[in-house]
Coordinates of C-alpha atoms and ligand atoms in Angstrom, one line a residue:
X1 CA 20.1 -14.4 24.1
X2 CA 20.5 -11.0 22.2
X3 CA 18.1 -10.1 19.4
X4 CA 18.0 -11.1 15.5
X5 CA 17.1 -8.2 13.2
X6 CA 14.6 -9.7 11.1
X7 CA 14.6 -7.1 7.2
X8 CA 11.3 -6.0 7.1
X9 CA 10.7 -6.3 3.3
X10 CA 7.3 -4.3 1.9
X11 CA 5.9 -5.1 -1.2
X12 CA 2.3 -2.8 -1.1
X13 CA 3.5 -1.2 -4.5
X14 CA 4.4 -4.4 -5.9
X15 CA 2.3 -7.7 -4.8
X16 CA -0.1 -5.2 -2.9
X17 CA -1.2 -2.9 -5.8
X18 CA -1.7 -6.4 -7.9
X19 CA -4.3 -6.4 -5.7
X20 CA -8.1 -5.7 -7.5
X21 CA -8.9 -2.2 -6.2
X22 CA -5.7 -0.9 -5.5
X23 CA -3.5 0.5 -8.3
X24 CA -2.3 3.6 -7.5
X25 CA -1.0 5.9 -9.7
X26 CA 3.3 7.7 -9.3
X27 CA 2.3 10.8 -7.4
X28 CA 0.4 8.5 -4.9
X29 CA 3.2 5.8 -5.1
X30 CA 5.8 8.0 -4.5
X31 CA 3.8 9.1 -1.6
X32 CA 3.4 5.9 -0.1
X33 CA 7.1 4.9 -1.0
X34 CA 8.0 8.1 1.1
X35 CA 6.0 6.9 4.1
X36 CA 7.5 3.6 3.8
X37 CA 10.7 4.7 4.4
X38 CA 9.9 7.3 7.3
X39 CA 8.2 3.8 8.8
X40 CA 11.7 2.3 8.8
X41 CA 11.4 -0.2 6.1
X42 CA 14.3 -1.7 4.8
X43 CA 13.2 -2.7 1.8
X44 CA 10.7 -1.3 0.0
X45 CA 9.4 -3.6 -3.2
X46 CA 8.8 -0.5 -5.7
X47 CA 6.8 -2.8 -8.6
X48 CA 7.8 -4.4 -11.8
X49 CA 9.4 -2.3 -14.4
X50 CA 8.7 -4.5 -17.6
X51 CA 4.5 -4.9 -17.3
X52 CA 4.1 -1.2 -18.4
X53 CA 5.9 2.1 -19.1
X54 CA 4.0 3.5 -15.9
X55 CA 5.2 0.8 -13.5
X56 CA 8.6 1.5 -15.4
X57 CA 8.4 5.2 -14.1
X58 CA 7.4 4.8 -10.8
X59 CA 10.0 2.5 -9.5
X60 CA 12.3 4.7 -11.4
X61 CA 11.0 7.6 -9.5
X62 CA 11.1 6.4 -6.3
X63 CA 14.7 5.0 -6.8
X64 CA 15.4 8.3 -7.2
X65 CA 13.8 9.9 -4.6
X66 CA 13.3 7.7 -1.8
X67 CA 16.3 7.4 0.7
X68 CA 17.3 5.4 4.0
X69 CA 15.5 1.9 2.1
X70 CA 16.8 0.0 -0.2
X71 CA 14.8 0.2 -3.5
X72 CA 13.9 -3.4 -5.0
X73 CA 12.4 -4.3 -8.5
X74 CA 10.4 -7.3 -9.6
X75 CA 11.7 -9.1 -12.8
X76 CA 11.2 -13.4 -14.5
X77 CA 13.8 -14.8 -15.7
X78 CA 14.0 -13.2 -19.3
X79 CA 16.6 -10.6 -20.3
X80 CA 14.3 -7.7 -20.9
X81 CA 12.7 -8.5 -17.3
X82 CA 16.5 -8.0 -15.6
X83 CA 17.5 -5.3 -18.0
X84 CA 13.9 -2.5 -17.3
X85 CA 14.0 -3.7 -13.7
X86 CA 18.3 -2.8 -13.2
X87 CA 17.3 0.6 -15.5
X88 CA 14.7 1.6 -13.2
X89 CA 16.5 1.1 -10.1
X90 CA 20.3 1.7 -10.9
X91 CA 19.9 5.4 -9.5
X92 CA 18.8 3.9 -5.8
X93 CA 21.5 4.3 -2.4
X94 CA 21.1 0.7 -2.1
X95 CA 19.5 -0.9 -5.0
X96 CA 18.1 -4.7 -5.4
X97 CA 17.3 -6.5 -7.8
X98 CA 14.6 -9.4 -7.4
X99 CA 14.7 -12.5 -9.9
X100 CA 11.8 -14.8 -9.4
X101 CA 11.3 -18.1 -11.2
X102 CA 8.7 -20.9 -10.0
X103 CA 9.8 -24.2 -9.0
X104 CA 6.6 -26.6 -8.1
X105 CA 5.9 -29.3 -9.9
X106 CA 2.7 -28.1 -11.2
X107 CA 4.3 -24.8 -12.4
X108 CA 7.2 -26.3 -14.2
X109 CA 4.8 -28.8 -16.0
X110 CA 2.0 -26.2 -17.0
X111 CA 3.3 -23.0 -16.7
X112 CA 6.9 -23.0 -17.6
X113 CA 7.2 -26.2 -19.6
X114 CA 10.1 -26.6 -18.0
X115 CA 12.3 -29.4 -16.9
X116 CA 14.5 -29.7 -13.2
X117 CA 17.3 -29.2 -15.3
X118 CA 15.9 -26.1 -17.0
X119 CA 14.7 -24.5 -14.1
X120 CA 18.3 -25.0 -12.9
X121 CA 20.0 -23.7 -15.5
X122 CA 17.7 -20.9 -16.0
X123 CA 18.1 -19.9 -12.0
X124 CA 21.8 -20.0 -12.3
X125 CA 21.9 -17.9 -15.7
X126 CA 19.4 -15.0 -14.5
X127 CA 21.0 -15.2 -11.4
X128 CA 24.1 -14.0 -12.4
X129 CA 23.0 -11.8 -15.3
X130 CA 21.4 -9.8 -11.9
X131 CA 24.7 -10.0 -10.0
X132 CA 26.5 -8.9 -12.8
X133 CA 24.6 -5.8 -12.2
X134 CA 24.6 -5.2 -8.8
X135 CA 25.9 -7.2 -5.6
X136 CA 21.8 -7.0 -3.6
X137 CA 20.3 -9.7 -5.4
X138 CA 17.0 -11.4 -3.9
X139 CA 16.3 -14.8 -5.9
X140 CA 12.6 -16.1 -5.1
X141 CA 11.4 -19.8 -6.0
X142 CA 8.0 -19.0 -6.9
X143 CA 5.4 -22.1 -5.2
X144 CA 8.1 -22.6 -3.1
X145 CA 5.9 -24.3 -0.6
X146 CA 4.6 -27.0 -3.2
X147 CA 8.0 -27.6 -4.4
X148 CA 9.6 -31.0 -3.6
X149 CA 11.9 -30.1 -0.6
X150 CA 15.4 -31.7 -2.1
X151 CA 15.0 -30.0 -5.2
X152 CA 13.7 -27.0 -3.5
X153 CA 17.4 -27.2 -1.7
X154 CA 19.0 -27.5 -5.0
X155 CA 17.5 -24.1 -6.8
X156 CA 18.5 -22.3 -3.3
X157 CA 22.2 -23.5 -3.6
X158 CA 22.4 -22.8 -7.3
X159 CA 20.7 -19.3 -7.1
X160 CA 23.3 -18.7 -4.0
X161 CA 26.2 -19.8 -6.0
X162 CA 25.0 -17.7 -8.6
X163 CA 25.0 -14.1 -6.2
X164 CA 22.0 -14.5 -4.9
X165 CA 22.2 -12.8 -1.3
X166 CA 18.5 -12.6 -0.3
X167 CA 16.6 -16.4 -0.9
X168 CA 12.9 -16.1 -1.0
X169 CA 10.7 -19.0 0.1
X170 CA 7.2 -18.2 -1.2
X171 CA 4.2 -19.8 0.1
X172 CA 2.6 -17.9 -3.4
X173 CA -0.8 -19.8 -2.7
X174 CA -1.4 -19.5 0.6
X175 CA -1.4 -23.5 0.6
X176 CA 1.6 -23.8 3.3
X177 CA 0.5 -24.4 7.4
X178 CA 2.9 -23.3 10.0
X179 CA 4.8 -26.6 11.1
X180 CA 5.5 -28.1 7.9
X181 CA 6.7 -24.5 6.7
X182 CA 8.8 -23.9 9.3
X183 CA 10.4 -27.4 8.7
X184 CA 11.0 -26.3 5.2
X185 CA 12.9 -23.3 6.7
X186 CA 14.8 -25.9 8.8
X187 CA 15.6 -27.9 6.4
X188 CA 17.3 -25.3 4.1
X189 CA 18.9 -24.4 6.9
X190 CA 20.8 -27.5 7.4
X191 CA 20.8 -28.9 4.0
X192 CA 21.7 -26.3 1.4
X193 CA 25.5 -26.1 2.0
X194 CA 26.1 -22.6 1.2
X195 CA 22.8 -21.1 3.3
X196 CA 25.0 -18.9 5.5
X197 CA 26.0 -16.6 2.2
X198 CA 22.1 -15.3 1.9
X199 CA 19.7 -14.2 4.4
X200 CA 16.3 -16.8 3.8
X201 CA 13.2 -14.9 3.0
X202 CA 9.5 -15.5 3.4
X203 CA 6.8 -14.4 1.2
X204 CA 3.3 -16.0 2.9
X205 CA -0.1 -15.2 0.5
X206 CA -3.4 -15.6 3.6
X207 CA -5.8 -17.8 1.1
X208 CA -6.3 -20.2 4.3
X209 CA -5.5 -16.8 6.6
X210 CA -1.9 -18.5 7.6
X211 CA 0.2 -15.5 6.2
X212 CA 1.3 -14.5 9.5
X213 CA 1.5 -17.9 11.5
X214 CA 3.3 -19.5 8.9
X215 CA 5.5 -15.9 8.7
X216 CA 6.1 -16.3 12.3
X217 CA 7.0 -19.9 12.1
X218 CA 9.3 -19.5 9.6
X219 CA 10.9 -16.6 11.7
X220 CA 11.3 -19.1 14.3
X221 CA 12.7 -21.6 12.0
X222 CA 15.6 -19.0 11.4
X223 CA 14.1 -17.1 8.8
X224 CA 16.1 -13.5 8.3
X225 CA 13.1 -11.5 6.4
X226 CA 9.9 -11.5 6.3
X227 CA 8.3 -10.0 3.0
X228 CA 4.3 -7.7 3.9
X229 CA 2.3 -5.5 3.2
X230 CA 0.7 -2.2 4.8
X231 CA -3.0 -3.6 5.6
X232 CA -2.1 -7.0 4.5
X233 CA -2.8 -6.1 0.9
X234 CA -1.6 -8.3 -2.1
X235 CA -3.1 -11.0 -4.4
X236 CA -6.6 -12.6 -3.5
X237 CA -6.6 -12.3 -0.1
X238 CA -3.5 -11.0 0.6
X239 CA 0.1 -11.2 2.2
X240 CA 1.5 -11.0 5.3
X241 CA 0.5 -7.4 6.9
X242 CA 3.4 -5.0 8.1
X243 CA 1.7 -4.2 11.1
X244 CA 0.8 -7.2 12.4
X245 CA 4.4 -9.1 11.8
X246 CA 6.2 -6.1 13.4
X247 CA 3.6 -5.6 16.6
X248 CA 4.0 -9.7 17.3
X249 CA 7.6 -9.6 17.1
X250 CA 7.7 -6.3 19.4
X251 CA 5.3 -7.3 21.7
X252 CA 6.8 -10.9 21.8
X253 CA 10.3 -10.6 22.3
X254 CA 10.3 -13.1 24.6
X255 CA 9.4 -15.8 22.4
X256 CA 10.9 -14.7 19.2
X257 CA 13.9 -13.4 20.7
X258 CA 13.9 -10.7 17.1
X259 CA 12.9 -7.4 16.5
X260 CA 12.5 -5.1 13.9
X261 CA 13.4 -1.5 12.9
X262 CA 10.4 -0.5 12.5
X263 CA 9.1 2.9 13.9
X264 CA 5.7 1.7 15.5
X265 CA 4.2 5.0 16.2
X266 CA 4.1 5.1 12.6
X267 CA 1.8 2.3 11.7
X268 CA -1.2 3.7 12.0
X269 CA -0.9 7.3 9.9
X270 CA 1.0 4.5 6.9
X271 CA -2.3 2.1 7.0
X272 CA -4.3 5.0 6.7
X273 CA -2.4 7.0 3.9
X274 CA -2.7 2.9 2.1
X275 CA -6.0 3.0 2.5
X276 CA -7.2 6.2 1.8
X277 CA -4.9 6.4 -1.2
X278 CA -6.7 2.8 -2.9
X279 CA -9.8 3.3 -1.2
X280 CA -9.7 -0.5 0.1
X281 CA -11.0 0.7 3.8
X282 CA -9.8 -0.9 7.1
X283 CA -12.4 -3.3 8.1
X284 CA -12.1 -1.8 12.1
X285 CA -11.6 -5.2 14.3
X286 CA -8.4 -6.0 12.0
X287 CA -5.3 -6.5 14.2
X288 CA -3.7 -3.3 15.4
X289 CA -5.0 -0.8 12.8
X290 CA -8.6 -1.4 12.8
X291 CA -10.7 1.6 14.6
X292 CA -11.6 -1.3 16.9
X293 CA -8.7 -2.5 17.7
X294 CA -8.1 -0.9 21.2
X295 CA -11.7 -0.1 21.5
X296 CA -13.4 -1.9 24.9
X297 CA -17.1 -2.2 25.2
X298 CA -18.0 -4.8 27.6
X299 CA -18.5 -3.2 31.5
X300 CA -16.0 -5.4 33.1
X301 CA -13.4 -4.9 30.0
X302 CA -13.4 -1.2 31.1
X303 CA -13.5 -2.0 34.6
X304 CA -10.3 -3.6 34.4
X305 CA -8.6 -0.6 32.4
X306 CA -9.5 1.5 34.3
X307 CA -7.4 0.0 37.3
X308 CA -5.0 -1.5 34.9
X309 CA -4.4 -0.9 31.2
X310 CA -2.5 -4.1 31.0
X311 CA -5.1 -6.0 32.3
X312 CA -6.9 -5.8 28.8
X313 CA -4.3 -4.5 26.6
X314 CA -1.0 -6.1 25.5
X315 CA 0.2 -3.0 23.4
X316 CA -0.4 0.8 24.0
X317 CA -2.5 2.4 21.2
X318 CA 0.3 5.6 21.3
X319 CA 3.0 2.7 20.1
X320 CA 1.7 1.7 16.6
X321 CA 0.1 5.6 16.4
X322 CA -3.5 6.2 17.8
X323 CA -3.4 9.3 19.8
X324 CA -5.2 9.5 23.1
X325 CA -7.6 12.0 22.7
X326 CA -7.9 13.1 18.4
X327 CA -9.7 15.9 18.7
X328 CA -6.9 18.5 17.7
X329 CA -7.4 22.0 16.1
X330 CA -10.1 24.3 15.3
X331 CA -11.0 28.1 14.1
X332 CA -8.3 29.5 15.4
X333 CA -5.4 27.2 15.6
X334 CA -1.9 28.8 13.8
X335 CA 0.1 27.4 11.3
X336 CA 2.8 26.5 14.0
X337 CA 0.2 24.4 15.7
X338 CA -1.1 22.7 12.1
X339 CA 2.6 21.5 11.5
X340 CA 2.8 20.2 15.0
X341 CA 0.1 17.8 14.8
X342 CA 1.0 17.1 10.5
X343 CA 4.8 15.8 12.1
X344 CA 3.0 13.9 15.2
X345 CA 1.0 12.2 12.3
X346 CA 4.3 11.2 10.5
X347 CA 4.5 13.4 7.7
X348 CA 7.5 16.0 7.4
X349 CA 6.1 18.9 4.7
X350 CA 8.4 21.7 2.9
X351 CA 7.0 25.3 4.1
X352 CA 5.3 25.3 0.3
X353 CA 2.9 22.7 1.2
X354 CA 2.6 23.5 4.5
X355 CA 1.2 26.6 3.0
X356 CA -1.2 24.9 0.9
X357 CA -2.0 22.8 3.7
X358 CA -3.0 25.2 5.9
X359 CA -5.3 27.8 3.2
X360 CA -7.0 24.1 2.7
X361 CA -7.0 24.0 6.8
X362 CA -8.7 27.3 6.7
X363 CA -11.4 26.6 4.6
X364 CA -12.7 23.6 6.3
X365 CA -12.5 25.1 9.6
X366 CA -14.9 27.7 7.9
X367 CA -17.6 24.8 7.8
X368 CA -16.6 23.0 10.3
X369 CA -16.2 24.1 14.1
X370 CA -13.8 21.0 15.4
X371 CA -11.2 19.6 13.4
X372 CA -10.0 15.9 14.0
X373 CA -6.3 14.0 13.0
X374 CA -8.4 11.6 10.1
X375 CA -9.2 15.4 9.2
X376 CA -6.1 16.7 9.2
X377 CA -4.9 13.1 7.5
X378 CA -7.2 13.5 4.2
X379 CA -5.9 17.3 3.2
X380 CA -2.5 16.2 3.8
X381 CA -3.1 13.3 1.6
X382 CA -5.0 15.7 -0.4
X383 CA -2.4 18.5 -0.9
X384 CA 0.7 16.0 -1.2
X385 CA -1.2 13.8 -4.0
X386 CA -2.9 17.2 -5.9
X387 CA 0.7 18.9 -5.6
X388 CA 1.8 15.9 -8.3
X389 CA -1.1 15.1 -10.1
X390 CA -2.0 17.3 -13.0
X391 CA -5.7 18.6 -12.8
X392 CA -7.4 19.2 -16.3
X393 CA -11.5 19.4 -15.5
X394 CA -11.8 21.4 -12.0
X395 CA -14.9 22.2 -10.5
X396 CA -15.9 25.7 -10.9
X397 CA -19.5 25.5 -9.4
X398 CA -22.9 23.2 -9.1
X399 CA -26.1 23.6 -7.7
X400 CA -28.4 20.6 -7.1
X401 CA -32.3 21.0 -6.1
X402 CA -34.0 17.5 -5.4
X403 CA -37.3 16.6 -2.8
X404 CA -40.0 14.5 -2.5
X405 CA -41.8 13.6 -6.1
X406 CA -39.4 15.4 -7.9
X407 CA -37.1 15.1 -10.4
X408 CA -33.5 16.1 -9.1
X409 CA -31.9 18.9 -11.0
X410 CA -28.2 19.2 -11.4
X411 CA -26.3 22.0 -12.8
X412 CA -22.4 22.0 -13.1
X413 CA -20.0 24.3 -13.8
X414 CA -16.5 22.9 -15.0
X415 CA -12.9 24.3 -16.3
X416 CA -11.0 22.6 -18.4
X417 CA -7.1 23.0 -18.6
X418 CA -4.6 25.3 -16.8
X419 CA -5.9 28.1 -17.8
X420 CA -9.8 28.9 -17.3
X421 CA -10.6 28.2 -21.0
X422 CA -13.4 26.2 -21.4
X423 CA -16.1 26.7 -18.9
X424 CA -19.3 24.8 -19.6
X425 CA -22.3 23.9 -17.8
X426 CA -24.6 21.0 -17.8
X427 CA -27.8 20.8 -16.1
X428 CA -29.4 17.3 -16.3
X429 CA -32.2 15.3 -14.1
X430 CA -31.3 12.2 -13.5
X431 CA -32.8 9.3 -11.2
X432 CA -31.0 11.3 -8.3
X433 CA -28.6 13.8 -7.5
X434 CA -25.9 11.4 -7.6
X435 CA -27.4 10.1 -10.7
X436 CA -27.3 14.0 -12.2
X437 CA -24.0 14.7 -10.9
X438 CA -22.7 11.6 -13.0
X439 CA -24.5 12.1 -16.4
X440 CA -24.0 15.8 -16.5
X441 CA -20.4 14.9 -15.9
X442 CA -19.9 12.3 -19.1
X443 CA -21.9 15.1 -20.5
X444 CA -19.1 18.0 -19.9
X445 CA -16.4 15.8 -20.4
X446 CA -17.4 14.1 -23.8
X447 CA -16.0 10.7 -21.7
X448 CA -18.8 7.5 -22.0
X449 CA -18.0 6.3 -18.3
X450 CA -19.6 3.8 -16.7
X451 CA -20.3 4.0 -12.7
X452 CA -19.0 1.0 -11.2
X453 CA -18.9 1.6 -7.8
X454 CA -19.6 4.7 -5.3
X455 CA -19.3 4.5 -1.7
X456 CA -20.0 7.5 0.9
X457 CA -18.6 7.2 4.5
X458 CA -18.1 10.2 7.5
X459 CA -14.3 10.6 7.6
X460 CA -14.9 11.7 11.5
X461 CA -17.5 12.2 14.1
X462 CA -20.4 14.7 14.3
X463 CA -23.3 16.3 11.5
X464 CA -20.5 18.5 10.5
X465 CA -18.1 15.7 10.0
X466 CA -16.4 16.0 6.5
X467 CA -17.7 12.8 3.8
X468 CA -15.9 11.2 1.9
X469 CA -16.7 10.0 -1.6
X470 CA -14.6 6.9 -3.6
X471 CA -15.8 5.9 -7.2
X472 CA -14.8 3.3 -9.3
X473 CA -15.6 4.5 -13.1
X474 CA -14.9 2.8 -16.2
X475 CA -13.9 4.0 -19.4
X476 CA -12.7 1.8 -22.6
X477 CA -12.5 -1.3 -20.6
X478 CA -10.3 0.0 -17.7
X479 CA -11.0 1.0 -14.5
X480 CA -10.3 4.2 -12.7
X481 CA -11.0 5.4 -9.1
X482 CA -11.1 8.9 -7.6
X483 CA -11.9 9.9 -4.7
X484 CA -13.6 13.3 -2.8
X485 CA -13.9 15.3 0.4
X486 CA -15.6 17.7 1.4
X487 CA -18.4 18.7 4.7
X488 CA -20.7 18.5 1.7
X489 CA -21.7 15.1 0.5
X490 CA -22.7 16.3 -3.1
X491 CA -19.6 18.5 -3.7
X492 CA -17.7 15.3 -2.4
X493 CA -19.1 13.3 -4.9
X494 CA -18.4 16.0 -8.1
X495 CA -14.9 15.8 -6.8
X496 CA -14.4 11.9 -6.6
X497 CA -16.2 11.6 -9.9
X498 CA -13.8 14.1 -11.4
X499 CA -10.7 12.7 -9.9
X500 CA -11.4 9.5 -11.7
X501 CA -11.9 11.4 -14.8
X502 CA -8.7 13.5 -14.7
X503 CA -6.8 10.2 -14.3
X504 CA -8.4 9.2 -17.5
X505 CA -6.6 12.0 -19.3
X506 CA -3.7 12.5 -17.5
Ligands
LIG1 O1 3.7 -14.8 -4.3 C1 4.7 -14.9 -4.9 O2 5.3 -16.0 -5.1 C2 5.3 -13.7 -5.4 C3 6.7 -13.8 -5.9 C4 7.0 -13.0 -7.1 C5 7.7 -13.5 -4.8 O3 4.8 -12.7 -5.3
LIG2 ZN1 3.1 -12.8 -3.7

């Protein structure tokens, strides 16, 4: 039996960044919308034009930029919803445009106040307001999995009849369990009499931690896409993740009989751009991205790898992108060798930021004598996201003195604007030099922030191992994160705290 090609649909900007922790602003989405596409993707869920001029941007940004994906945005059935979401895509190679209205009992009652009827009528009308548009139209009935089953069939033939080419089966709670989903796959299958015009979707939230049974089920079922996200991210506790529905149909072939075109070796630089870019860390036994994941412990575990591999391991670490050995470059590595190891990690850079990559390179190998890929990771994050992101308060210098039964001194030196204008210090003693750093901070800045959250963790091995910083800040009710690096855990800090604040007034 040959292969199916199951569409790998990613919705990290979209569903994923709904997630609490993880907005990201349009240098960084563009950035993972780039990585997303090098990953092989075939659709990439860009966001949801109408919520807010900024989610309008971005998907029009990356429709314009990203190629070899097709670019996909989120709209409800209203006119406004179809018309921002066709506007921000209509510059895409292959754009799509995704109409979502719920069709469970409990939504239509409390949500929608809507009749059957009405939820018919509406799927047919949006439907084809979409199509009217453009021929790659993706209808999703939102509860999918609580809906009755015959009239489930009935919004699926209507939104087909209507131009709908991609139909999306949400389980949107997370309620569904994999036999009775897959029979709802089934039954579509042989009921709704014009399936064969659309390629059936799924779309599995992982509140019971079903998302990718019931994903897989469905595939089984005859399912043709499978909607995820990079680390599983997405609303409460998540959808579907990339990595893992790809890896189980590669590594399974045998029983799924489908495969994907996803570039494996990719996965893991993609789940750590995601998750250095939100901040929302990898917890490390999660399925094939987690630091643990081909880690062995137990004697007799390594015993057996050592005279077999397989005897322990059903996937090679070099397929989804761990490198054997990561210790890479040092003091006196060249810029041919930096780019080397930047395209093994999957990123491609023009010879501007390699440039900016490698005077950033240079610097750290100043303080630090071994360099290590999550090294080399962060200042490519750093220089692709800083390259975008206009910098207003920059850190000139600081000094901080603290010790036993003292009170911690902080001084800090800021600039403020392109040009070196307005330099100010600050020196303030606060409970601790994290403390300091902050307060002389909202001092410099004018800005009444609020510290919500700051975490510090070793992006590598060793006492010279670079930290880094991420910080959650509030200001005027809404939340901002930033995050820092450095080999110096205090300078680390400054910067996080500051690249919260310059999203505040960018
Ligand atoms: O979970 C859900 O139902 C969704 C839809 C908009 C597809 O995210
Ligand atoms: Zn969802």
């Amino acid at each position: 039996m040959s292969d199916r090609k199951i569409v790998i649909f990613d919705t990290t900007l979209r569903d994923g960044e709904q997630s609490p922790g993880a907005s990201m602003n349009i240098p960084e989405k563009l950035e993972v919308a780039q990585m997303l596409s090098s990953l092989g993707v075939d659709v990439i869920e860009a966001g949801f034009p109408v919520v807010s001029p900024g989610d309008f941007e971005s998907v029009h940004k990356i429709a314009q930029v990203v190629k070899g994906s097709s670019v996909c945005a989120l709209a409800r059935c209203k006119d406004r919803d179809i018309e921002a979401a066709w506007d921000a895509i209509k510059d895409a190679e292959n754009p799509r445009i995704h109409v979502f209205l719920a069709t469970s009992p409990i939504h239509r009652e409390y949500k929608l106040r809507m009749t059957k009827e009405q939820v018919l009528e509406n799927t047919d009308h949006f439907v084809r307001k979409a199509a009217a548009l453009t021929s790659n139209i993706e209808f999703s009935a939102e509860d999918a999995s609580r809906t009755e089953i015959d009239f489930l069939c009935q919004v699926i033939e209507v939104a087909i009849n209507a131009g709908a080419t991609t139909v999306n089966i949400p389980d949107t709670v997370g309620y569904a369990i994999p036999a009775q989903f897959a029979e709802y796959i089934r039954t579509l299958k042989t009921t709704v009499p014009n399936i064969e015009k659309a390629i059936i979707s799924v779309h599995c939230h992982n509140d019971l931690g079903l998302a990718m049974a019931n994903s897989l089920a469905a595939v089984e079922a005859g399912a043709g896409q499978v909607e995820c996200t990079i680390n599983g991210l997405g609303e409460r506790a998540g959808n579907c993740s990339l990595e893992e529905i790809t890896m189980a149909l590669n590594t399974r072939r045998d029983a799924f009989h489908a495969s994907t075109g996803i570039v494996t070796r990719r996965l893991v630089p993609a789940s750590q751009l995601v998750s250095g870019i939100t901040g929302l860390e990898v917890p490390r036994n999660k399925a094939i991205v987690g630091r643990n994941a081909f880690a062995h412990e137990s004697g007799i575990h390594q015993d057996g790898m050592l005279k077999n591999c397989m005897t322990y391991e059903i996937m090679r670490p070099e397929d989804v992108g761990f490198q054997k050995t990561d210790l890479v470059l040092g003091k006196h590595s060249g810029r041919a060798a930096l780019n080397d190891k930047v395209n093994q990690l999957g990123y491609t850079l023009t010879p501007e930021q390699l440039n900016k990559l490698f005077e950033e390179f240079k610097v750290l190998t100043d303080r630090k004598k071994e360099i290590y890929d999550a090294d080399i990771q962060s200042l490519v994050q750093r220089v692709l996201v800083k390259e975008t992101t206009k910098y207003s308060w920059k850190l000139e210098s600081y000094s901080s003195a603290s010790g036993t039964g003292k009170k911690p001194v902080t001084s800090i030196k800021l600039s403020h604007g392109d040009f070196f204008v307005e330099t100010e210090s600050e020196t303030t003693t606060g409970d601790g030099p994290i403390d300091g750093i902050f307060l002389a901070i909202c001092k410099l800045t004018g800005l009444a922030l609020t510290c919500k959250e700051y975490r510090v963790h070793s992006v590598t091995v060793g006492h010279d191992a670079q930290g880094k910083v991420d910080v959650t800040i509030s200001f005027n009710d809404r939340e901002y994160r930033g995050q820092g690096l450095s080999t110096d855990s205090i300078e680390a800090s400054i910067l996080a705290f500051l690249d919260a604040v310059n999203r505040i007034v960018m």
